[in-house]
Short mmCIF file of C-alpha atoms in Angstrom, two decimals:
data_model
loop_
_atom_site.label_atom_id
_atom_site.label_comp_id
_atom_site.label_asym_id
_atom_site.label_seq_id
_atom_site.Cartn_x
_atom_site.Cartn_y
_atom_site.Cartn_z
CA UNK A 1 -33.37 110.92 76.04
CA UNK A 2 -34.70 108.32 73.50
CA UNK A 3 -38.60 108.94 73.50
CA UNK A 4 -41.00 106.04 73.26
CA UNK A 5 -43.51 106.05 70.47
CA UNK A 6 -47.15 106.58 71.52
CA UNK A 7 -48.89 103.26 72.05
CA UNK A 8 -52.29 102.78 70.48
CA UNK A 9 -53.98 99.65 71.95
CA UNK A 10 -56.98 97.75 70.79
CA UNK A 11 -60.07 97.74 73.05
CA UNK A 12 -62.78 95.01 73.13
CA UNK A 13 -61.20 93.31 70.11
CA UNK A 14 -61.00 96.34 67.86
CA UNK A 15 -58.32 98.84 67.12
CA UNK A 16 -59.55 101.99 65.53
CA UNK A 17 -56.88 104.39 64.26
CA UNK A 18 -56.94 107.59 62.26
CA UNK A 19 -53.65 108.50 60.62
CA UNK A 20 -52.49 111.06 58.08
CA UNK A 21 -49.30 110.84 56.13
CA UNK A 22 -47.44 114.15 55.71
CA UNK A 23 -44.28 115.48 54.30
CA UNK A 24 -42.17 118.62 54.75
CA UNK A 25 -39.26 119.91 52.65
CA UNK A 26 -36.25 120.82 54.91
CA UNK A 27 -33.86 123.63 54.41
CA UNK A 28 -31.14 121.32 53.12
CA UNK A 29 -33.60 120.31 50.32
CA UNK A 30 -34.44 116.76 51.76
CA UNK A 31 -38.12 115.86 52.34
CA UNK A 32 -39.20 114.40 55.63
CA UNK A 33 -42.32 112.04 55.88
CA UNK A 34 -44.26 110.96 58.88
CA UNK A 35 -47.52 109.25 59.84
CA UNK A 36 -49.33 111.32 62.35
CA UNK A 37 -52.14 110.21 64.80
CA UNK A 38 -55.31 112.16 65.37
CA UNK A 39 -53.72 113.75 68.40
CA UNK A 40 -50.59 114.81 66.56
CA UNK A 41 -48.38 112.03 67.89
CA UNK A 42 -45.80 110.80 65.25
CA UNK A 43 -45.75 107.28 63.96
CA UNK A 44 -47.52 105.51 66.83
CA UNK A 45 -46.94 101.97 67.74
CA UNK A 46 -50.15 99.90 66.92
CA UNK A 47 -50.84 97.17 69.55
CA UNK A 48 -53.26 94.37 68.81
CA UNK A 49 -54.25 90.96 70.08
CA UNK A 50 -54.59 87.85 67.88
CA UNK A 51 -58.07 87.83 66.39
CA UNK A 52 -58.57 91.68 66.77
CA UNK A 53 -60.23 93.77 64.05
CA UNK A 54 -58.16 96.60 62.78
CA UNK A 55 -59.95 99.71 61.39
CA UNK A 56 -57.38 102.20 60.17
CA UNK A 57 -58.38 105.37 58.14
CA UNK A 58 -55.43 106.85 56.20
CA UNK A 59 -55.60 110.45 54.98
CA UNK A 60 -53.10 111.39 52.37
CA UNK A 61 -51.75 114.98 53.14
CA UNK A 62 -48.61 114.73 51.01
CA UNK A 63 -47.50 117.72 49.03
CA UNK A 64 -45.48 117.51 45.90
CA UNK A 65 -42.04 118.93 47.00
CA UNK A 66 -40.34 117.93 43.79
CA UNK A 67 -42.50 118.55 40.70
CA UNK A 68 -41.76 116.25 37.82
CA UNK A 69 -39.96 113.64 39.81
CA UNK A 70 -41.76 110.61 38.51
CA UNK A 71 -39.85 107.37 37.86
CA UNK A 72 -39.78 105.49 34.60
CA UNK A 73 -41.64 102.64 36.37
CA UNK A 74 -44.34 104.98 37.63
CA UNK A 75 -44.76 106.38 34.16
CA UNK A 76 -45.30 102.88 32.91
CA UNK A 77 -48.28 102.50 35.10
CA UNK A 78 -49.79 106.00 34.24
CA UNK A 79 -51.98 104.64 31.35
CA UNK A 80 -53.61 102.12 33.66
CA UNK A 81 -54.29 104.50 36.53
CA UNK A 82 -57.86 105.04 37.71
CA UNK A 83 -57.41 108.05 39.99
CA UNK A 84 -61.06 107.99 41.26
CA UNK A 85 -60.80 104.40 42.48
CA UNK A 86 -58.06 103.88 45.11
CA UNK A 87 -58.54 100.09 44.95
CA UNK A 88 -57.71 100.01 41.23
CA UNK A 89 -55.70 103.19 40.86
CA UNK A 90 -52.16 101.94 40.29
CA UNK A 91 -51.17 105.53 40.38
CA UNK A 92 -47.53 105.92 41.40
CA UNK A 93 -46.34 109.46 42.03
CA UNK A 94 -44.44 111.44 44.67
CA UNK A 95 -47.78 112.25 46.42
CA UNK A 96 -49.37 108.82 46.29
CA UNK A 97 -49.84 106.85 49.44
CA UNK A 98 -50.77 103.37 50.69
CA UNK A 99 -49.81 100.92 53.50
CA UNK A 100 -48.08 97.65 53.74
CA UNK A 101 -48.47 95.71 57.04
CA UNK A 102 -44.94 94.08 56.92
CA UNK A 103 -44.92 90.56 58.16
CA UNK A 104 -48.77 90.02 58.91
CA UNK A 105 -50.48 87.04 57.44
CA UNK A 106 -53.21 89.38 56.03
CA UNK A 107 -54.83 88.77 52.64
CA UNK A 108 -53.37 90.72 49.76
CA UNK A 109 -56.63 92.47 48.99
CA UNK A 110 -57.68 96.13 48.74
CA UNK A 111 -58.62 97.53 52.23
CA UNK A 112 -56.15 94.90 53.66
CA UNK A 113 -52.70 94.40 52.52
CA UNK A 114 -52.65 95.04 48.60
CA UNK A 115 -49.78 97.21 47.30
CA UNK A 116 -50.06 96.42 43.61
CA UNK A 117 -53.06 98.48 42.83
CA UNK A 118 -54.06 100.36 46.05
CA UNK A 119 -53.01 103.98 45.80
CA UNK A 120 -54.57 106.99 47.62
CA UNK A 121 -54.25 110.54 46.38
CA UNK A 122 -54.21 113.81 48.32
CA UNK A 123 -57.69 114.74 47.16
CA UNK A 124 -59.11 111.39 48.17
CA UNK A 125 -61.25 111.12 51.33
CA UNK A 126 -59.68 109.09 54.23
CA UNK A 127 -59.19 105.51 53.02
CA UNK A 128 -60.30 102.74 55.31
CA UNK A 129 -58.10 99.68 55.96
CA UNK A 130 -60.16 97.00 57.64
CA UNK A 131 -58.72 93.49 58.36
CA UNK A 132 -58.54 90.93 61.09
CA UNK A 133 -55.35 89.89 62.81
CA UNK A 134 -55.34 86.06 62.37
CA UNK A 135 -56.15 84.13 65.54
CA UNK A 136 -52.90 82.21 65.07
CA UNK A 137 -50.69 85.13 64.15
CA UNK A 138 -47.39 84.80 65.77
CA UNK A 139 -46.93 87.33 68.69
CA UNK A 140 -44.20 89.84 68.15
CA UNK A 141 -42.99 92.95 66.26
CA UNK A 142 -44.23 93.86 62.77
CA UNK A 143 -44.44 97.27 61.11
CA UNK A 144 -46.33 99.49 58.67
CA UNK A 145 -44.76 101.55 55.88
CA UNK A 146 -45.69 102.87 52.40
CA UNK A 147 -45.26 100.71 49.31
CA UNK A 148 -45.62 102.93 46.30
CA UNK A 149 -43.40 101.53 43.51
CA UNK A 150 -40.80 104.10 42.48
CA UNK A 151 -41.16 106.14 45.66
CA UNK A 152 -41.07 103.65 48.57
CA UNK A 153 -37.30 104.46 49.25
CA UNK A 154 -37.76 108.25 49.40
CA UNK A 155 -40.85 107.97 51.70
CA UNK A 156 -39.48 105.30 54.03
CA UNK A 157 -36.04 107.01 54.14
CA UNK A 158 -37.95 110.23 54.85
CA UNK A 159 -39.30 108.67 57.98
CA UNK A 160 -42.67 107.10 57.01
CA UNK A 161 -42.83 104.06 59.13
CA UNK A 162 -44.18 102.73 62.42
CA UNK A 163 -44.22 99.61 64.66
CA UNK A 164 -47.01 97.16 65.02
CA UNK A 165 -47.09 94.64 67.89
CA UNK A 166 -49.13 91.50 68.05
CA UNK A 167 -49.28 90.98 71.89
CA UNK A 168 -48.84 87.65 73.71
CA UNK A 169 -45.10 86.78 73.44
CA UNK A 170 -45.05 86.14 77.12
CA UNK A 171 -47.61 83.36 76.61
CA UNK A 172 -45.12 81.55 74.23
CA UNK A 173 -41.99 82.45 76.21
CA UNK A 174 -42.23 82.71 79.97
CA UNK A 175 -38.70 84.04 80.08
CA UNK A 176 -40.15 87.55 79.16
CA UNK A 177 -43.18 87.50 81.47
CA UNK A 178 -43.34 90.57 83.56
CA UNK A 179 -40.40 92.29 81.90
CA UNK A 180 -40.46 96.01 81.11
CA UNK A 181 -40.40 96.53 77.31
CA UNK A 182 -39.05 99.08 75.04
CA UNK A 183 -39.76 99.77 71.27
CA UNK A 184 -36.83 101.06 69.23
CA UNK A 185 -37.39 102.03 65.62
CA UNK A 186 -34.07 102.67 63.68
CA UNK A 187 -34.47 104.72 60.48
CA UNK A 188 -31.92 106.11 57.93
CA UNK A 189 -31.84 109.44 56.16
CA UNK A 190 -29.50 111.45 53.96
CA UNK A 191 -26.42 112.71 55.65
CA UNK A 192 -26.78 115.91 57.55
CA UNK A 193 -23.08 116.69 57.20
CA UNK A 194 -22.12 115.08 53.84
CA UNK A 195 -18.91 117.16 53.43
CA UNK A 196 -17.54 116.55 56.87
CA UNK A 197 -14.35 114.55 57.30
CA UNK A 198 -14.45 111.55 59.58
CA UNK A 199 -14.15 111.99 63.33
CA UNK A 200 -10.50 112.24 64.46
CA UNK A 201 -11.21 109.57 67.02
CA UNK A 202 -11.53 106.99 64.18
CA UNK A 203 -8.43 104.77 63.78
CA UNK A 204 -8.70 104.71 59.95
CA UNK A 205 -9.53 107.48 57.54
CA UNK A 206 -10.16 105.73 54.27
CA UNK A 207 -10.43 107.24 50.87
CA UNK A 208 -13.99 108.39 50.24
CA UNK A 209 -15.64 106.55 47.42
CA UNK A 210 -19.00 107.27 46.02
CA UNK A 211 -21.31 104.67 44.55
CA UNK A 212 -23.60 105.12 41.57
CA UNK A 213 -26.48 106.16 43.89
CA UNK A 214 -24.41 109.02 45.23
CA UNK A 215 -23.88 107.35 48.60
CA UNK A 216 -20.58 106.54 50.33
CA UNK A 217 -19.47 103.10 48.94
CA UNK A 218 -18.33 100.26 51.09
CA UNK A 219 -14.61 100.70 51.91
CA UNK A 220 -13.96 97.48 53.86
CA UNK A 221 -12.53 99.15 57.02
CA UNK A 222 -15.48 99.52 59.21
CA UNK A 223 -14.98 103.25 59.40
CA UNK A 224 -15.40 106.41 57.19
CA UNK A 225 -18.40 108.15 55.93
CA UNK A 226 -21.62 106.07 56.09
CA UNK A 227 -24.09 105.93 53.20
CA UNK A 228 -26.81 107.27 55.39
CA UNK A 229 -27.31 108.76 58.85
CA UNK A 230 -29.35 106.88 61.38
CA UNK A 231 -31.94 107.90 63.86
CA UNK A 232 -33.38 106.14 66.95
CA UNK A 233 -37.07 106.84 67.54
CA UNK A 234 -36.55 109.97 65.42
CA UNK A 235 -33.50 111.09 67.51
CA UNK A 236 -30.79 111.63 64.89
CA UNK A 237 -27.39 110.19 65.37
CA UNK A 238 -25.42 112.12 62.68
CA UNK A 239 -22.04 111.57 61.09
CA UNK A 240 -19.22 112.25 61.93
CA UNK A 241 -19.29 112.23 65.65
CA UNK A 242 -22.53 110.19 66.20
CA UNK A 243 -23.66 112.00 69.46
CA UNK A 244 -25.84 109.39 71.07
CA UNK A 245 -29.11 110.03 72.94
CA UNK A 246 -29.56 108.30 76.32
CA UNK A 247 -31.57 105.24 77.17
CA UNK A 248 -32.23 105.05 80.98
CA UNK A 249 -32.45 101.61 82.66
CA UNK A 250 -32.62 100.80 86.38
CA UNK A 251 -29.24 99.30 87.35
CA UNK A 252 -28.97 95.69 86.30
CA UNK A 253 -32.56 95.64 85.11
CA UNK A 254 -33.64 93.03 82.60
CA UNK A 255 -35.75 94.45 79.79
CA UNK A 256 -37.28 93.32 76.53
CA UNK A 257 -36.05 95.36 73.57
CA UNK A 258 -38.17 95.17 70.46
CA UNK A 259 -35.95 96.66 67.65
CA UNK A 260 -37.16 97.39 64.05
CA UNK A 261 -34.77 98.18 61.23
CA UNK A 262 -37.04 100.59 59.38
CA UNK A 263 -34.06 101.80 57.23
CA UNK A 264 -34.42 102.07 53.44
CA UNK A 265 -30.99 100.76 52.60
CA UNK A 266 -28.94 100.44 55.85
CA UNK A 267 -27.84 97.07 57.36
CA UNK A 268 -27.51 96.87 61.04
CA UNK A 269 -25.27 94.74 63.29
CA UNK A 270 -26.45 95.39 66.78
CA UNK A 271 -24.53 95.10 70.02
CA UNK A 272 -24.59 96.42 73.52
CA UNK A 273 -21.28 97.30 75.09
CA UNK A 274 -20.45 97.96 78.71
CA UNK A 275 -17.01 99.78 79.01
CA UNK A 276 -16.35 98.41 75.46
CA UNK A 277 -17.14 94.84 76.33
CA UNK A 278 -19.98 93.09 74.29
CA UNK A 279 -22.91 91.93 76.45
CA UNK A 280 -24.96 88.84 75.83
CA UNK A 281 -28.39 89.49 74.23
CA UNK A 282 -31.17 86.91 74.58
CA UNK A 283 -32.99 86.65 71.27
CA UNK A 284 -36.67 85.63 71.79
CA UNK A 285 -38.15 86.59 68.37
CA UNK A 286 -37.02 87.34 64.91
CA UNK A 287 -39.36 88.99 62.26
CA UNK A 288 -42.38 88.66 64.66
CA UNK A 289 -41.85 84.91 65.20
CA UNK A 290 -40.64 83.62 68.71
CA UNK A 291 -37.74 81.37 68.97
CA UNK A 292 -38.59 77.72 69.90
CA UNK A 293 -41.41 77.90 67.45
CA UNK A 294 -40.15 74.41 66.43
CA UNK A 295 -41.40 73.19 69.84
CA UNK A 296 -37.83 72.72 71.32
CA UNK A 297 -37.80 74.46 74.68
CA UNK A 298 -34.11 74.76 74.71
CA UNK A 299 -34.41 77.43 72.06
CA UNK A 300 -36.64 79.65 74.09
CA UNK A 301 -33.70 82.15 74.34
CA UNK A 302 -30.84 82.28 71.91
CA UNK A 303 -27.84 84.18 73.37
CA UNK A 304 -25.63 86.16 71.01
CA UNK A 305 -23.21 89.17 71.44
CA UNK A 306 -24.34 90.87 68.24
CA UNK A 307 -27.33 90.51 65.98
CA UNK A 308 -27.50 91.18 62.21
CA UNK A 309 -30.57 92.95 60.97
CA UNK A 310 -31.22 93.70 57.33
CA UNK A 311 -33.51 96.55 56.24
CA UNK A 312 -37.06 95.56 57.07
CA UNK A 313 -36.20 92.95 59.71
CA UNK A 314 -36.97 92.91 63.42
CA UNK A 315 -35.49 91.53 66.52
CA UNK A 316 -36.77 91.11 70.06
CA UNK A 317 -34.19 90.37 72.86
CA UNK A 318 -33.62 90.39 76.48
CA UNK A 319 -30.88 92.84 77.68
CA UNK A 320 -29.62 93.58 81.21
CA UNK A 321 -28.84 97.15 82.08
CA UNK A 322 -25.41 98.29 83.39
CA UNK A 323 -24.53 98.72 87.05
CA UNK A 324 -24.42 102.08 88.51
CA UNK A 325 -21.53 104.15 87.11
CA UNK A 326 -20.89 101.79 84.31
CA UNK A 327 -20.90 103.26 80.76
CA UNK A 328 -23.10 101.48 78.31
CA UNK A 329 -23.48 101.96 74.50
CA UNK A 330 -26.04 100.55 72.09
CA UNK A 331 -24.09 100.33 68.87
CA UNK A 332 -24.25 98.97 65.28
CA UNK A 333 -21.10 97.33 64.22
CA UNK A 334 -19.81 97.47 60.55
CA UNK A 335 -21.54 95.30 57.89
CA UNK A 336 -19.57 94.12 54.76
CA UNK A 337 -22.04 94.92 52.01
CA UNK A 338 -19.70 93.84 49.15
CA UNK A 339 -17.64 95.75 46.66
CA UNK A 340 -20.83 97.10 45.00
CA UNK A 341 -22.57 97.97 48.28
CA UNK A 342 -22.79 100.99 50.54
CA UNK A 343 -20.85 101.88 53.62
CA UNK A 344 -22.41 100.78 56.88
CA UNK A 345 -19.61 101.49 59.45
CA UNK A 346 -19.28 101.12 63.22
CA UNK A 347 -21.24 103.80 65.06
CA UNK A 348 -23.08 104.49 68.33
CA UNK A 349 -26.91 104.60 68.34
CA UNK A 350 -27.53 105.45 72.17
CA UNK A 351 -25.89 105.63 75.46
CA UNK A 352 -27.23 103.33 78.22
CA UNK A 353 -27.38 105.11 81.60
CA UNK A 354 -28.13 103.38 84.87
CA UNK A 355 -30.84 105.56 86.40
CA UNK A 356 -34.05 105.29 88.39
CA UNK A 357 -36.20 105.28 85.30
CA UNK A 358 -39.71 103.93 85.32
CA UNK A 359 -40.47 101.93 82.18
CA UNK A 360 -43.70 102.90 80.57
CA UNK A 361 -44.87 99.38 79.64
CA UNK A 362 -44.53 95.94 81.18
CA UNK A 363 -45.49 92.50 79.82
CA UNK A 364 -48.04 90.58 81.84
CA UNK A 365 -46.43 88.62 84.69
CA UNK A 366 -48.85 85.75 84.91
CA UNK A 367 -49.95 85.03 81.18
CA UNK A 368 -52.25 82.24 80.31
CA UNK A 369 -50.98 79.12 78.44
CA UNK A 370 -50.10 79.52 74.86
CA UNK A 371 -52.53 78.35 72.09
CA UNK A 372 -51.73 74.96 70.51
CA UNK A 373 -49.90 74.94 67.25
CA UNK A 374 -52.41 74.40 64.44
CA UNK A 375 -49.89 73.12 61.74
CA UNK A 376 -46.77 70.90 61.88
CA UNK A 377 -43.44 72.62 62.19
CA UNK A 378 -42.47 73.89 58.63
CA UNK A 379 -39.10 72.18 58.88
CA UNK A 380 -40.85 68.78 59.16
CA UNK A 381 -42.87 69.28 56.02
CA UNK A 382 -41.35 68.07 52.71
CA UNK A 383 -41.45 70.56 49.85
CA UNK A 384 -43.52 69.70 46.75
CA UNK A 385 -41.14 71.49 44.45
CA UNK A 386 -37.86 73.43 44.29
CA UNK A 387 -37.41 76.77 42.57
CA UNK A 388 -34.31 78.94 41.88
CA UNK A 389 -34.39 82.68 41.76
CA UNK A 390 -31.50 85.08 41.54
CA UNK A 391 -30.52 88.70 42.10
CA UNK A 392 -28.56 90.43 39.37
CA UNK A 393 -27.67 94.02 38.29
CA UNK A 394 -26.65 95.71 34.98
CA UNK A 395 -25.58 99.16 33.99
CA UNK A 396 -27.94 100.94 31.70
CA UNK A 397 -24.93 101.91 29.68
CA UNK A 398 -22.18 99.27 30.01
CA UNK A 399 -19.62 101.65 28.52
CA UNK A 400 -20.37 104.25 31.14
CA UNK A 401 -19.57 103.12 34.73
CA UNK A 402 -21.53 106.04 36.28
CA UNK A 403 -24.72 105.26 34.45
CA UNK A 404 -27.82 104.09 36.36
CA UNK A 405 -28.13 100.47 37.44
CA UNK A 406 -31.03 98.14 36.50
CA UNK A 407 -31.92 95.81 39.21
CA UNK A 408 -33.40 92.38 38.58
CA UNK A 409 -34.83 89.46 40.64
CA UNK A 410 -35.41 86.68 38.23
CA UNK A 411 -36.89 83.19 38.20
CA UNK A 412 -34.43 80.73 36.75
CA UNK A 413 -35.39 80.18 33.08
CA UNK A 414 -37.21 83.51 32.76
CA UNK A 415 -35.42 86.57 31.10
CA UNK A 416 -34.16 89.18 33.56
CA UNK A 417 -36.21 92.35 33.39
CA UNK A 418 -37.13 95.12 35.81
CA UNK A 419 -40.46 94.80 37.56
CA UNK A 420 -43.23 96.07 35.24
CA UNK A 421 -46.05 97.87 37.33
CA UNK A 422 -48.31 97.63 34.34
CA UNK A 423 -48.03 93.77 34.05
CA UNK A 424 -50.75 91.56 35.29
CA UNK A 425 -48.94 88.31 34.72
CA UNK A 426 -47.35 86.63 37.78
CA UNK A 427 -43.72 85.40 37.67
CA UNK A 428 -44.69 82.45 39.94
CA UNK A 429 -47.91 80.65 40.48
CA UNK A 430 -48.34 78.30 43.53
CA UNK A 431 -51.22 76.51 45.22
CA UNK A 432 -52.51 77.36 48.72
CA UNK A 433 -51.60 74.42 50.92
CA UNK A 434 -48.26 73.73 49.27
CA UNK A 435 -44.70 74.03 50.78
CA UNK A 436 -41.85 74.83 48.46
CA UNK A 437 -38.09 75.17 48.66
CA UNK A 438 -36.71 78.40 46.95
CA UNK A 439 -32.96 78.76 46.35
CA UNK A 440 -32.18 82.48 46.06
CA UNK A 441 -28.75 83.22 44.52
CA UNK A 442 -26.93 86.49 44.42
CA UNK A 443 -25.02 87.12 41.19
CA UNK A 444 -24.19 90.70 41.96
CA UNK A 445 -21.34 92.18 44.03
CA UNK A 446 -23.44 93.69 46.70
CA UNK A 447 -25.47 92.34 49.60
CA UNK A 448 -29.25 92.00 49.02
CA UNK A 449 -32.12 91.30 51.42
CA UNK A 450 -34.91 88.98 50.13
CA UNK A 451 -38.40 89.69 51.46
CA UNK A 452 -41.84 88.25 50.61
CA UNK A 453 -45.20 89.58 51.55
CA UNK A 454 -48.04 87.70 53.24
CA UNK A 455 -45.95 84.56 54.39
CA UNK A 456 -42.86 83.53 56.45
CA UNK A 457 -40.18 81.08 55.59
CA UNK A 458 -37.46 78.83 57.18
CA UNK A 459 -33.83 79.41 56.39
CA UNK A 460 -32.35 75.97 55.66
CA UNK A 461 -29.09 76.71 53.96
CA UNK A 462 -26.55 79.56 53.88
CA UNK A 463 -24.24 79.19 50.86
CA UNK A 464 -24.06 75.41 51.19
CA UNK A 465 -23.96 75.33 54.93
CA UNK A 466 -27.00 73.81 56.80
CA UNK A 467 -28.74 76.17 59.15
CA UNK A 468 -31.04 74.96 62.01
CA UNK A 469 -33.06 77.98 63.09
CA UNK A 470 -35.94 77.49 65.53
CA UNK A 471 -37.99 80.26 64.09
CA UNK A 472 -39.24 81.73 60.77
CA UNK A 473 -38.37 84.90 58.95
CA UNK A 474 -39.85 87.22 56.31
CA UNK A 475 -36.60 88.93 55.43
CA UNK A 476 -33.11 87.37 54.92
CA UNK A 477 -29.70 88.57 53.61
CA UNK A 478 -28.36 86.81 50.55
CA UNK A 479 -24.42 86.94 50.50
CA UNK A 480 -22.81 88.83 47.72
CA UNK A 481 -20.56 87.48 44.88
CA UNK A 482 -17.10 88.54 45.14
CA UNK A 483 -16.10 87.68 41.53
CA UNK A 484 -13.78 84.78 42.51
CA UNK A 485 -16.19 82.19 43.91
CA UNK A 486 -16.65 78.98 41.96
CA UNK A 487 -20.51 79.33 42.41
CA UNK A 488 -22.83 82.00 43.28
CA UNK A 489 -23.64 82.42 46.91
CA UNK A 490 -27.19 81.57 47.93
CA UNK A 491 -29.72 80.74 50.58
CA UNK A 492 -32.29 77.91 50.57
CA UNK A 493 -35.69 78.92 52.03
CA UNK A 494 -38.67 76.68 52.85
CA UNK A 495 -41.64 78.78 51.74
CA UNK A 496 -44.91 78.26 53.52
CA UNK A 497 -48.13 78.68 51.52
CA UNK A 498 -50.43 76.70 53.83
CA UNK A 499 -52.21 79.63 55.27
CA UNK A 500 -55.51 80.43 53.44
CA UNK A 501 -54.80 84.12 53.96
CA UNK A 502 -51.99 83.83 51.40
CA UNK A 503 -54.41 83.28 48.55
CA UNK A 504 -54.13 86.21 46.04
CA UNK A 505 -51.49 88.14 44.15
CA UNK A 506 -48.62 89.88 45.94
CA UNK A 507 -44.91 90.61 45.65
CA UNK A 508 -41.42 89.45 46.68
CA UNK A 509 -38.47 91.81 46.34
CA UNK A 510 -35.16 93.11 47.70
CA UNK A 511 -35.82 95.16 50.73
CA UNK A 512 -33.17 97.67 50.00
CA UNK A 513 -35.85 99.94 48.67
CA UNK A 514 -33.68 101.68 46.12
CA UNK A 515 -33.33 98.24 44.57
CA UNK A 516 -37.05 97.51 44.72
CA UNK A 517 -37.91 100.88 43.25
CA UNK A 518 -35.41 100.14 40.54
CA UNK A 519 -37.09 96.99 39.52
CA UNK A 520 -35.79 94.22 41.90
CA UNK A 521 -39.32 92.74 42.42
CA UNK A 522 -41.52 90.01 41.13
CA UNK A 523 -45.12 88.99 41.41
CA UNK A 524 -46.54 85.78 42.91
CA UNK A 525 -50.04 84.38 42.70
CA UNK A 526 -51.31 81.96 45.19
CA UNK A 527 -54.39 79.98 43.85
CA UNK A 528 -56.94 78.51 46.21
CA UNK A 529 -56.45 74.85 47.02
CA UNK A 530 -59.66 74.08 45.30
CA UNK A 531 -58.51 75.31 42.06
CA UNK A 532 -55.26 73.41 41.73
CA UNK A 533 -53.18 73.85 38.64
CA UNK A 534 -49.59 72.90 37.78
CA UNK A 535 -47.47 75.75 39.19
CA UNK A 536 -44.55 74.67 37.12
CA UNK A 537 -46.13 76.39 34.08
CA UNK A 538 -45.21 79.65 35.58
CA UNK A 539 -41.80 79.95 37.12
CA UNK A 540 -39.73 76.93 36.28
CA UNK A 541 -39.14 74.39 39.12
CA UNK A 542 -36.08 72.35 39.35
#
């Protein structure tokens, strides 16, 4: 059975949580990471209401399982580290810890959602995060995870992640009122059986190729060895046979599934199959933002038979269970990550079984009316400027195809360079209150996922094709360059800096965490509206 994470719910407007982050070295040499609640429950789901105060105390109980494993980027910050001051530490090591509250519109300040300087060490006392959920925060699925530069990938891939839900989606979308709900966290990890041949049931057995990261490279067939194994709520689904656990649903029951891709590098393409036939999934929210946020009621539910989900993204959808005796599967279909990408093949995640199961949680059946929207729909606001950024990669030694890769996320007009943890200069400066359009190009041969902290954005254009989405995102795929295109693929995003909580300094990056750790990240500073400057002086605008 696929277990549900423990729910920790706010009471009387306050959520108090004590967490410790722990790790353990497995017999195969890998290291597993987990957040543990005070009662021992792993990676609980944090449930809050808009306007709630969150008081979360984090104790760092990490142990150094690989002495000397400090990245070049972490060493670059060492001279600036202040180990006795977690708010200004900047220390980046295998045993450093902090938290990022992915998707929330929380200020980028220490004790709230700063990841540039905040770093907690094992000998520090419990560190208190204290922040208020904005009263107008969109109701939906968010998550928490570590953001220690140079080590975010190993910690998240090791399992350090958990869901966070801002309640109230049924107030915005009556289609989900009264539905039983299920939280599903999909994580990736190193292969348990890396030397095993593909299952004999696969129609294609491609030649195994290994990329420069040591993972199975994209082979273009949809089959073969994956780059990483997956797990569903910590139930592993290992290669090569992918034995799925079971999700029990009452026959023909409608449920709301909240699915988080907490993978470090794995793209998902989710589908539900009954006797191999794809079923319609009713999307009601992406990245914590309900559909029909643009005010058009016809977008309350967007029906699809598969849903793409890059690392870091979330989706919430209505699904109907199978009839008695019908075999159901929850699967991820193959994702083409490009010639330079990793292999994300077809595989099962869980069986879906019609049974007399009693769901643990239901949404309120008679919710109050939704709050009024405080700002105009982002798609109706003209941008004050347009910027261009681009993903690119380079071998450290161009003469050696097996040498390490340098990863860049560059503002057009600036010189490509890996993110420098010691730098205090932002790559981009904007003013709070502004709306901008950013064109994000991909000049590499692998798929990347653009993510920015503190704000959401509207996808306007996908490689020249207009997109009309009735919701906002905080993470989006950027198509790969195949080497033959007449222009680089790109997305055009309308970036929303109207929220006063966005004031401060924070980051944008690729959410494939190996790429972020490798330098594919930049810094943005949002100045208060009262201190307006010309943002074009940092980060050229077109």
